[in-house]
Coordinates of C-alpha atoms in Angstrom, one line a residue:
Chain M
M1 CA -16.5 71.8 -27.6
N2 CA -19.1 69.6 -26.2
Y3 CA -22.6 70.6 -27.2
M4 CA -24.3 68.6 -25.0
P5 CA -22.9 67.4 -21.8
G6 CA -25.0 64.7 -19.9
T7 CA -25.8 63.4 -23.4
A8 CA -24.3 61.2 -26.0
S9 CA -23.5 62.8 -29.1
L10 CA -21.3 61.7 -32.3
I11 CA -20.7 65.2 -33.1
Q12 CA -17.3 65.0 -31.5
D13 CA -16.4 61.9 -33.4
I14 CA -16.7 63.5 -36.8
D15 CA -13.5 63.1 -39.0
K16 CA -12.0 60.4 -36.8
K17 CA -11.2 56.7 -37.2
H18 CA -13.9 54.5 -36.1
L19 CA -14.6 50.9 -35.7
V20 CA -18.3 50.0 -36.3
L21 CA -19.8 46.8 -35.5
L22 CA -23.0 46.3 -37.4
R23 CA -25.9 43.9 -36.6
D24 CA -25.3 41.5 -39.3
G25 CA -22.0 40.9 -37.7
R26 CA -19.7 43.0 -39.9
T27 CA -16.8 45.1 -38.5
L28 CA -16.2 48.2 -40.5
I29 CA -13.2 50.6 -39.8
G30 CA -13.4 53.9 -41.5
Y31 CA -13.2 57.9 -41.0
L32 CA -16.5 59.2 -39.7
R33 CA -17.5 62.0 -41.9
S34 CA -21.0 62.6 -41.5
I35 CA -24.0 61.7 -39.0
D36 CA -27.7 62.8 -38.7
Q37 CA -30.2 62.6 -35.8
F38 CA -30.6 58.7 -36.4
A39 CA -27.1 58.2 -36.1
N40 CA -27.0 57.3 -39.7
L41 CA -23.2 57.2 -40.6
V42 CA -21.0 58.2 -43.4
L43 CA -17.8 56.3 -43.4
H44 CA -14.9 57.2 -45.5
Q45 CA -12.2 54.8 -46.8
T46 CA -13.8 52.3 -45.2
V47 CA -12.2 48.7 -44.8
E48 CA -14.1 45.8 -43.8
R49 CA -12.3 43.7 -41.5
I50 CA -12.8 39.9 -41.1
H51 CA -11.6 38.0 -38.2
V52 CA -10.9 34.5 -38.0
G53 CA -8.9 33.2 -34.8
K54 CA -5.9 35.2 -34.4
K55 CA -5.8 36.3 -38.0
Y56 CA -7.6 39.2 -39.6
G57 CA -8.0 40.3 -43.3
D58 CA -9.2 43.8 -44.5
I59 CA -11.5 44.4 -47.7
P60 CA -11.2 47.9 -48.7
R61 CA -14.5 49.2 -49.4
G62 CA -14.6 52.9 -50.0
I63 CA -17.3 54.9 -48.8
F64 CA -20.2 53.4 -46.7
V65 CA -23.6 55.0 -45.6
V66 CA -24.8 52.9 -42.9
R67 CA -28.4 53.3 -41.5
G68 CA -28.5 54.1 -37.8
E69 CA -30.5 51.2 -36.7
N70 CA -28.2 48.6 -37.8
V71 CA -25.3 49.8 -35.7
V72 CA -24.6 47.8 -32.6
L73 CA -21.7 49.7 -31.4
L74 CA -19.0 52.1 -32.7
G75 CA -15.8 53.5 -31.0
E76 CA -12.9 55.6 -32.0
I77 CA -9.8 53.9 -32.8
V78 CA -6.7 55.7 -31.3
S79 CA -4.1 53.2 -31.3
K80 CA -2.1 52.7 -34.6
E81 CA -2.3 49.5 -36.9
S82 CA 0.9 47.9 -35.6
D83 CA -0.4 47.7 -31.9
T84 CA -2.1 44.5 -32.2
P85 CA -1.4 40.8 -31.3
L86 CA -3.5 39.7 -34.4
Q87 CA -1.8 38.6 -37.7
Q88 CA -3.0 40.4 -40.8
V89 CA -3.2 38.0 -43.9
S90 CA -4.5 38.5 -47.5
I91 CA -7.9 38.7 -48.5
E92 CA -8.1 35.4 -50.2
E93 CA -6.6 33.6 -47.3
I94 CA -8.9 35.1 -44.7
L95 CA -11.9 34.4 -46.8
E96 CA -10.8 30.9 -47.2
E97 CA -10.4 30.7 -43.4
Q98 CA -14.0 32.3 -42.9
R99 CA -15.3 29.6 -45.0
V100 CA -13.6 26.9 -43.3
E101 CA -14.9 28.2 -40.0
Q102 CA -18.6 28.5 -41.4
Q103 CA -18.5 25.2 -42.6
A104 CA -17.0 23.6 -39.2
K105 CA -19.7 25.5 -37.6
Q106 CA -22.6 24.3 -39.9
E107 CA -21.3 20.9 -39.1
S108 CA -21.4 21.1 -35.4
E109 CA -24.7 22.8 -35.7
K110 CA -26.2 20.1 -37.7
L111 CA -24.9 17.3 -35.2
K112 CA -26.4 19.5 -32.4
V113 CA -29.8 19.7 -34.1
Q114 CA -29.6 15.8 -34.8
A115 CA -28.7 14.9 -31.3
L116 CA -31.5 17.2 -30.0
K117 CA -34.1 15.6 -32.5
E118 CA -33.0 12.3 -31.2
R119 CA -33.9 13.1 -27.7
G120 CA -37.2 14.8 -28.8
L121 CA -36.4 18.3 -28.5
S122 CA -36.4 20.7 -31.6
V123 CA -34.9 24.2 -31.4
P124 CA -36.6 26.9 -33.7
R125 CA -34.5 28.4 -36.2
A126 CA -32.9 31.8 -35.2
D127 CA -33.7 35.0 -37.0
T128 CA -30.5 35.0 -39.1
L129 CA -30.3 39.0 -38.8
D130 CA -29.8 39.1 -35.2
E131 CA -27.4 36.2 -34.7
Y132 CA -25.2 37.0 -32.1
Chain Q
M1 CA -17.9 59.8 -27.7
Y2 CA -17.7 61.9 -24.5
F3 CA -20.1 61.5 -21.5
G4 CA -20.1 64.4 -19.1
P5 CA -18.6 67.9 -19.5
M6 CA -15.4 68.4 -21.4
S7 CA -12.1 68.5 -19.4
S8 CA -9.7 71.6 -19.8
S9 CA -7.5 69.7 -21.9
V10 CA -8.6 70.5 -25.7
D11 CA -8.0 68.1 -28.3
P12 CA -5.2 69.4 -30.6
A13 CA -7.1 68.1 -33.8
L14 CA -9.6 71.0 -33.0
F15 CA -7.1 73.6 -33.7
F16 CA -6.0 72.3 -37.2
S17 CA -8.9 70.8 -38.9
P18 CA -11.1 73.3 -40.7
S19 CA -14.1 71.9 -39.1
A20 CA -12.8 72.9 -35.6
M21 CA -12.6 76.6 -36.9
G22 CA -16.3 76.3 -37.9
Q23 CA -17.1 74.8 -34.3
L24 CA -15.7 77.7 -32.6
N25 CA -17.9 80.2 -34.7
F26 CA -21.0 78.6 -33.3
S27 CA -23.5 81.1 -31.8
T28 CA -26.2 80.3 -29.4
P29 CA -29.1 78.9 -31.2
S30 CA -32.8 79.8 -30.1
H31 CA -33.5 76.5 -28.8
M32 CA -30.9 76.8 -26.2
T33 CA -33.3 78.7 -24.4
Q34 CA -35.5 75.8 -23.6
L35 CA -32.5 73.9 -21.9
H36 CA -32.0 73.1 -18.2
P37 CA -30.3 76.5 -16.9
Q38 CA -27.3 74.6 -15.7
H39 CA -26.7 73.1 -19.2
Q40 CA -27.0 76.5 -20.7
R41 CA -24.6 77.9 -18.2
I42 CA -21.9 75.1 -18.9
L43 CA -22.1 75.8 -22.7
M44 CA -21.8 79.6 -22.4
Q45 CA -18.7 78.9 -20.4
Q46 CA -17.3 76.5 -22.6
Q47 CA -17.6 78.8 -25.6
G48 CA -15.6 81.4 -23.6
K49 CA -12.9 79.1 -22.5
Q50 CA -12.6 77.7 -26.2
W51 CA -11.9 81.4 -27.5
A52 CA -9.3 82.0 -24.7
E53 CA -7.6 78.8 -25.4
V54 CA -7.2 79.3 -29.0
F55 CA -5.7 82.5 -28.9
S56 CA -3.3 81.7 -25.9
C57 CA -2.5 78.1 -27.3
A58 CA -1.9 77.4 -23.7
S59 CA -2.5 73.8 -23.0
V60 CA -1.0 72.3 -26.3
S61 CA 2.4 70.9 -26.3
P62 CA 4.7 71.7 -29.3
K63 CA 5.2 68.0 -30.0
K64 CA 1.6 67.3 -30.5
L65 CA 1.3 70.4 -32.7
W66 CA 3.1 68.9 -35.7
S67 CA 2.5 65.2 -35.2
R68 CA -0.7 65.4 -37.4
K69 CA -0.9 65.6 -40.9
A70 CA -3.6 67.7 -42.6
D71 CA -6.6 65.6 -43.3
P72 CA -7.7 66.5 -47.0
Y73 CA -11.1 65.1 -46.5
A74 CA -11.9 66.7 -43.0
G75 CA -14.8 69.2 -42.9
L76 CA -17.2 67.3 -45.0
M77 CA -19.6 67.8 -42.5
T78 CA -19.9 71.6 -42.1
S79 CA -20.4 73.5 -38.9
K80 CA -23.9 74.3 -40.1
E81 CA -24.8 70.8 -40.6
K82 CA -23.4 69.9 -37.1
D83 CA -25.4 72.6 -35.4
W84 CA -28.5 71.3 -37.4
V85 CA -28.2 67.6 -36.0
V86 CA -27.5 69.3 -32.5
K87 CA -30.4 71.3 -32.9
V88 CA -32.7 68.3 -33.5
Q89 CA -31.0 66.4 -30.8
M90 CA -31.9 69.3 -28.4
M91 CA -35.3 69.7 -29.6
Q92 CA -35.9 66.3 -28.3
L93 CA -34.6 67.0 -24.9
Q94 CA -37.4 69.5 -24.4
S95 CA -39.6 68.2 -21.6
E96 CA -41.1 69.3 -18.4
N97 CA -41.4 65.8 -17.6
M98 CA -38.7 63.8 -15.9
D99 CA -40.0 60.5 -17.6
D100 CA -39.2 61.8 -20.9
D101 CA -35.5 62.1 -20.8
Y102 CA -34.5 60.8 -17.3
Y103 CA -30.8 60.5 -17.9
Y104 CA -30.7 64.2 -18.9
Q105 CA -32.5 65.6 -16.0
T106 CA -31.0 63.4 -13.5
Y107 CA -27.6 64.4 -14.5
Y108 CA -28.2 68.2 -14.4
H109 CA -29.9 67.7 -11.0
Q110 CA -27.0 66.0 -9.5
L111 CA -24.6 68.6 -11.1
E112 CA -26.5 71.4 -9.5
R113 CA -26.5 69.5 -6.1
K114 CA -22.7 68.9 -6.5
Q115 CA -22.0 72.5 -7.3
A116 CA -24.1 73.9 -4.4
E117 CA -22.5 71.4 -2.2
E118 CA -18.9 72.7 -3.3
E119 CA -20.0 76.3 -2.8
L120 CA -21.3 75.4 0.5
L121 CA -17.8 74.0 1.6
G122 CA -16.2 77.1 0.2
R123 CA -18.3 79.6 1.6
R124 CA -19.9 78.5 4.7
N125 CA -21.2 82.0 5.6
K126 CA -23.5 82.4 2.6
P127 CA -26.7 80.4 3.2
P128 CA -27.4 77.9 0.4
K129 CA -29.6 79.5 -2.7
L130 CA -32.4 77.2 -3.8
V131 CA -32.1 77.1 -7.6
T132 CA -35.3 75.7 -9.3
P133 CA -34.8 74.8 -12.9
F134 CA -36.8 77.2 -15.1
I135 CA -38.4 75.2 -17.9
Q136 CA -40.4 77.4 -20.3
K137 CA -43.9 76.3 -20.9
V138 CA -44.8 76.0 -24.5
E139 CA -48.3 77.0 -24.9
T140 CA -48.8 75.4 -28.5
Y141 CA -46.3 73.3 -30.3
D142 CA -45.8 71.5 -33.6
S143 CA -45.6 68.0 -33.0
V144 CA -44.2 67.6 -36.2
V145 CA -41.4 69.9 -37.1
R146 CA -40.1 70.5 -40.6
I147 CA -36.7 72.2 -40.5
A148 CA -36.1 74.4 -43.7
G149 CA -34.0 72.8 -46.2
S150 CA -33.8 69.2 -44.8
L151 CA -35.6 65.9 -46.0
G152 CA -38.0 64.6 -43.7
Q153 CA -39.3 65.6 -40.3
V154 CA -38.8 65.4 -36.7
T155 CA -41.0 64.6 -33.9
V156 CA -41.3 67.2 -30.6
S157 CA -43.2 65.8 -27.8
T158 CA -43.9 67.2 -24.4
C159 CA -45.6 65.8 -21.5
Y160 CA -48.9 67.2 -22.9
S161 CA -48.9 64.9 -25.8
P162 CA -47.2 61.9 -26.7
R163 CA -45.0 61.3 -29.7
R164 CA -46.9 61.6 -32.9
A165 CA -46.1 59.4 -35.8
I166 CA -44.4 61.4 -38.7
D167 CA -46.7 62.1 -41.4
A168 CA -45.8 59.8 -44.4
V169 CA -47.1 62.6 -46.7
H170 CA -46.1 66.2 -46.5
H171 CA -49.1 68.4 -46.4
A172 CA -47.4 71.5 -47.6
L173 CA -48.2 70.3 -51.5
V174 CA -51.9 70.2 -50.9
E175 CA -52.5 72.7 -53.6
E176 CA -51.6 70.2 -56.3
E177 CA -53.9 67.5 -55.2
L178 CA -57.4 67.2 -56.4
P179 CA -60.0 68.0 -53.5
P180 CA -61.4 64.7 -52.0
Y181 CA -64.6 63.5 -53.3
P182 CA -67.5 64.5 -51.4
V183 CA -69.6 62.3 -49.4
L184 CA -72.4 62.3 -51.9
F185 CA -70.2 60.2 -54.1
Y186 CA -69.8 57.5 -51.7
Q187 CA -73.4 57.4 -50.6
L188 CA -74.4 57.1 -54.2
F189 CA -71.9 54.4 -55.0
L190 CA -73.1 52.4 -52.1
Q191 CA -76.8 52.8 -53.3
L192 CA -75.7 51.8 -56.8
L193 CA -73.9 48.7 -55.5
E194 CA -77.3 47.9 -53.6
V195 CA -79.1 48.2 -56.9
E196 CA -77.0 46.0 -58.8
E197 CA -77.2 43.7 -56.0
V198 CA -80.7 43.2 -56.5
Q199 CA -80.5 43.2 -60.2
Q200 CA -78.3 40.3 -60.0
K201 CA -80.5 38.5 -57.5
M202 CA -83.4 39.3 -60.0
S203 CA -81.8 37.7 -63.0
M204 CA -80.9 34.6 -60.9
A205 CA -84.3 34.2 -59.1
L206 CA -87.6 32.6 -59.9
R207 CA -90.2 34.6 -61.4
E208 CA -92.6 34.7 -58.3
Q209 CA -90.1 36.8 -56.3
Q210 CA -89.7 39.2 -58.9
P211 CA -92.3 41.9 -57.9
H212 CA -91.1 42.5 -54.5
R213 CA -87.4 42.8 -55.6
E214 CA -88.5 45.1 -58.7
E215 CA -90.1 47.5 -56.4
K216 CA -87.2 47.6 -54.0
K217 CA -84.7 48.2 -57.0
T218 CA -87.0 50.9 -58.4
Q219 CA -87.3 52.6 -55.3
K220 CA -83.3 52.5 -54.8
V221 CA -82.9 53.9 -58.5
E222 CA -85.1 56.5 -57.7
S223 CA -83.6 57.8 -54.8
I224 CA -80.3 57.8 -56.5
Y225 CA -81.6 59.7 -59.4
Q226 CA -83.2 62.4 -57.1
A227 CA -80.0 62.6 -55.2
L228 CA -78.3 63.6 -58.5
K229 CA -80.4 66.6 -58.7
I230 CA -80.2 66.9 -62.3
R231 CA -81.7 70.4 -63.4
A232 CA -81.6 73.1 -65.8
C233 CA -78.7 75.3 -65.6
S234 CA -77.4 78.1 -67.7
S235 CA -73.8 78.4 -69.0
E236 CA -72.6 80.7 -66.3
E237 CA -73.9 78.1 -63.6
E238 CA -72.0 75.3 -65.0
A239 CA -69.1 75.2 -62.4
E240 CA -71.5 75.5 -59.7
D241 CA -74.1 72.7 -61.0
E242 CA -73.6 69.7 -58.7
F243 CA -74.5 67.2 -61.4
L244 CA -72.2 68.5 -63.9
Q245 CA -69.3 68.9 -61.0
L246 CA -70.1 65.1 -60.6
L247 CA -69.6 64.5 -64.4
C248 CA -66.3 66.4 -64.4
V249 CA -64.8 63.7 -62.4
R250 CA -63.8 60.4 -63.5
K251 CA -65.3 58.4 -60.6
G252 CA -68.6 60.3 -61.4
K253 CA -68.7 59.4 -64.8
K254 CA -68.0 55.8 -64.0
L255 CA -71.0 56.1 -61.6
M256 CA -73.2 57.5 -64.3
A257 CA -72.3 54.8 -66.8
R258 CA -73.3 52.3 -64.2
L259 CA -76.4 54.0 -63.3
L260 CA -77.8 54.5 -66.5
P261 CA -78.8 51.0 -67.5
H262 CA -81.0 50.8 -64.4
L263 CA -83.0 54.2 -65.0
I264 CA -86.1 54.5 -66.9
R265 CA -86.1 55.8 -70.4
E266 CA -87.4 59.2 -69.5
Q267 CA -84.6 59.6 -67.1
R268 CA -81.9 58.3 -69.4
E269 CA -82.8 60.6 -72.1
K270 CA -82.8 63.7 -69.7
I271 CA -79.4 62.7 -68.8
L272 CA -78.4 62.4 -72.6
L273 CA -79.9 65.9 -73.2
T274 CA -78.3 67.5 -70.1
I275 CA -74.7 66.1 -71.4
T276 CA -75.4 67.1 -74.9
H277 CA -76.4 70.3 -73.7
H278 CA -73.3 71.1 -71.6
L279 CA -71.1 69.1 -73.8
P280 CA -68.5 71.9 -74.4
F281 CA -68.1 72.4 -70.9
L282 CA -67.7 68.7 -70.1
M283 CA -65.2 68.1 -72.9
K284 CA -63.1 71.1 -71.6
K285 CA -63.0 69.8 -68.3
D286 CA -62.1 66.3 -69.3
M287 CA -59.1 67.3 -71.3
L288 CA -56.7 66.0 -68.8
D289 CA -58.8 62.9 -67.5
E290 CA -60.1 61.8 -70.9
S291 CA -62.7 59.7 -69.2
L292 CA -65.9 60.9 -71.2
P293 CA -65.5 57.7 -73.2
L294 CA -66.7 55.7 -70.3
L295 CA -70.1 57.2 -70.9
Y296 CA -70.0 56.4 -74.5
S297 CA -71.4 52.7 -74.3
P298 CA -74.4 53.3 -72.0
L299 CA -75.2 56.4 -73.8
N300 CA -75.1 54.8 -77.2
E301 CA -77.8 52.4 -75.9
V302 CA -79.8 55.4 -74.7
V303 CA -79.8 56.9 -78.4
G304 CA -80.6 53.7 -79.8
E305 CA -83.9 53.7 -78.3
M306 CA -84.9 57.2 -78.8
T307 CA -87.8 58.5 -81.0
F308 CA -86.9 60.8 -84.1
N309 CA -88.3 63.9 -82.1
R310 CA -86.3 63.1 -79.0
L311 CA -83.3 62.7 -81.5
I312 CA -83.7 66.0 -83.2
E313 CA -84.0 67.6 -79.7
V314 CA -80.5 66.1 -78.8
L315 CA -78.9 67.2 -82.2
Q316 CA -80.3 70.8 -81.8
E317 CA -78.4 71.3 -78.6
L318 CA -75.2 70.7 -80.7
T319 CA -76.1 73.0 -83.5
R320 CA -77.4 76.1 -81.4
P321 CA -74.6 78.7 -81.2
L322 CA -72.9 79.6 -78.0
P323 CA -72.7 83.0 -76.6
E324 CA -69.1 82.8 -75.5
S325 CA -67.7 81.2 -78.8
S326 CA -68.0 81.3 -82.4
E327 CA -67.5 77.6 -82.7
L328 CA -70.6 75.4 -82.6
P329 CA -70.8 72.7 -80.0
L330 CA -70.8 70.4 -83.3
T331 CA -67.5 71.5 -84.5
M332 CA -65.8 71.3 -81.0
A333 CA -67.5 67.7 -80.4
L334 CA -65.7 66.9 -83.9
K335 CA -62.3 67.3 -82.2
N336 CA -63.1 65.4 -79.2
Q337 CA -63.1 61.6 -79.2
F338 CA -66.2 61.3 -76.9
G339 CA -68.1 64.0 -79.1
I340 CA -67.3 62.6 -82.3
S341 CA -68.7 59.3 -81.2
L342 CA -71.7 60.6 -79.9
L343 CA -72.3 62.5 -83.0
Y344 CA -71.8 59.5 -85.2
S345 CA -74.0 57.5 -83.1
L346 CA -76.6 60.1 -83.2
L347 CA -76.6 60.5 -86.8
S348 CA -76.6 56.8 -87.5
H349 CA -79.6 56.3 -85.2
G350 CA -81.3 58.9 -87.3
E351 CA -80.5 57.1 -90.6
R352 CA -81.6 53.7 -89.1
L353 CA -85.0 55.3 -88.2
L354 CA -85.3 56.9 -91.6
S355 CA -84.6 53.7 -93.6
S356 CA -86.7 51.7 -91.4
R357 CA -90.4 51.2 -92.1
V358 CA -91.6 52.3 -88.8
P359 CA -93.6 55.6 -88.9
L360 CA -91.5 58.5 -87.4
K361 CA -94.2 60.7 -86.0
P362 CA -92.2 63.9 -86.1
C363 CA -93.3 67.3 -85.1
R364 CA -93.1 70.4 -87.2
G365 CA -89.7 71.5 -88.2
D366 CA -88.1 68.2 -87.4
F367 CA -87.0 67.1 -91.1
E368 CA -85.9 70.5 -91.7
A369 CA -83.7 70.4 -88.6
W370 CA -82.6 66.8 -89.5
T371 CA -81.4 67.8 -93.0
D372 CA -79.7 71.1 -91.7
T373 CA -78.1 69.1 -89.2
V374 CA -76.6 66.6 -91.8
Y375 CA -75.4 69.4 -94.1
L376 CA -73.9 71.0 -91.2
M377 CA -72.1 67.9 -90.4
S378 CA -70.7 67.3 -93.8
Q379 CA -69.5 70.9 -94.1
E380 CA -67.7 70.8 -90.7
L381 CA -66.3 67.4 -91.6
S382 CA -65.0 68.5 -94.8
R383 CA -63.7 71.7 -93.7
L384 CA -61.7 70.6 -90.5
P385 CA -58.3 69.2 -91.4
T386 CA -58.0 65.4 -90.7
T387 CA -55.5 66.0 -87.9
S388 CA -57.9 68.0 -85.8
L389 CA -60.6 65.3 -86.4
A390 CA -60.6 62.9 -83.2
E391 CA -60.7 59.2 -83.9
P392 CA -64.1 57.9 -82.9
L393 CA -64.6 54.9 -80.4
F394 CA -66.8 53.3 -83.2
L395 CA -67.4 54.1 -86.8
P396 CA -71.0 53.2 -87.7
S397 CA -71.5 51.7 -91.2
N398 CA -74.5 53.5 -92.2
L399 CA -73.1 57.2 -92.3
V400 CA -72.0 56.8 -95.8
L401 CA -75.6 55.9 -96.8
L402 CA -77.0 58.8 -94.9
F403 CA -74.7 61.3 -96.7
C404 CA -75.4 59.5 -100.1
R405 CA -79.0 60.7 -99.3
Y406 CA -78.4 64.5 -99.4
L407 CA -75.1 65.0 -100.9
D408 CA -73.4 64.3 -104.2
K409 CA -71.3 61.2 -104.9
Q410 CA -67.8 63.3 -104.8
T411 CA -68.6 65.1 -101.6
V412 CA -69.5 61.6 -100.1
Y413 CA -66.5 59.9 -101.3
H414 CA -64.4 62.9 -100.0
L415 CA -66.1 62.5 -96.4
A416 CA -65.8 58.9 -96.6
A417 CA -62.3 59.1 -96.9
K418 CA -61.8 61.6 -94.1
M419 CA -63.8 59.4 -91.7
T420 CA -62.0 56.6 -92.2
E421 CA -58.7 58.0 -92.1

């Protein structure tokens, strides 16, 4: 039963598998067990999924309690695990891939900043929490 | 998440998870009366529909029925808890004002319009009914609501008052807190600070400017002293006396401790006399705080300047019997740290006066009172077990000498051992 038609409510989503995107960029997948008025979430059998290119890796995390303000979006997962064009790899591999990706990003960022500096422009450091 | 009204196909999961059964037992909560009437209508309709569908199992295909496994962890959030969350969310929807919840209001207006249109198309003979939304006006409301059994508070706002910040401290626990300091305290402290400021300037400034500053200071000190309203009061009135009330609080004692050095001798002695007179009361009130020792140092100075006659007056306060108790104030004082320190200080000063060459100018009966006090002191000291004797803040060195004057060697030895233990 929809308690509040015309409004958004997570009551319908209880006990269903969800994908939650957090403000710090993490992606969590778990069963939504409990909520409150601030949309704080209790996720069960949570897995943190790291995506690098076409590969992804899952880190089992157990139970998560997420403060509502840190959630960017969440949505129910209906499709099965096999229904994805992405390739699942081991945790070690994906972490390595992530590290490589981060490094490459940092290098390119450094070059960018250098180039800008040479042209007399300086970009202020972005707030690390809300990096998009 | 679902936006808009539920379609008629019901999620099969609803039938087979324990939570669903709980959901279906949901009864209309009281807060629903505040909803938009259209909303209410829809909710009631849905309730009826759900019940019918459960029992008829009409819209479920057999395949879907058995494809789901039972989820052992389902139902962690009970229906009661879900209702609670919904209640909180609905509470925040209450408003007379369009601006408060635009989407909610707009949705229902549009829904009504659509339904009215459909009705119009269906039954052209009936004139359109004007349905105005009824929203009950709430005369008074609690801007911050505490729902029983939950942590934290929820804000409720109407167009009459904006959202109020949730109180950081819950006020139901006020009984356990101490009452706030009366305004007098702050006034006295401010005045005291001014006095100290002047004092500091005086000590640093040149001689020529002293008289003007001195006058200013004495004026201020006098006003503080008057504000204290020190007066004689009987033991029954102790709880109501303002000065004693001041002394019962730590801050009050601190104030006195800082004020005493600035007062004139007569005023200081009067304060000492008052404190000693009401010592049992003050000690009782200080049991939790244990802040009386704050007063020891300044009072010790006062004692050090007293005449023999005045000293006897103070000591007599401690030796007079109390109406409500069989114990003497002196005995009670021995068990209290401040009390025993004050006693020692008084006796020590007496001994100093006696052994000095300065003429004492005693009044009649003073010497008898003095020896009586010393005997009483030694008696109580030897009678009380060492464990009940409080440890003094300072042990004067001439007390043994004092006892030697009046008592035999053995008793003195015994007392000395007790005092130093």
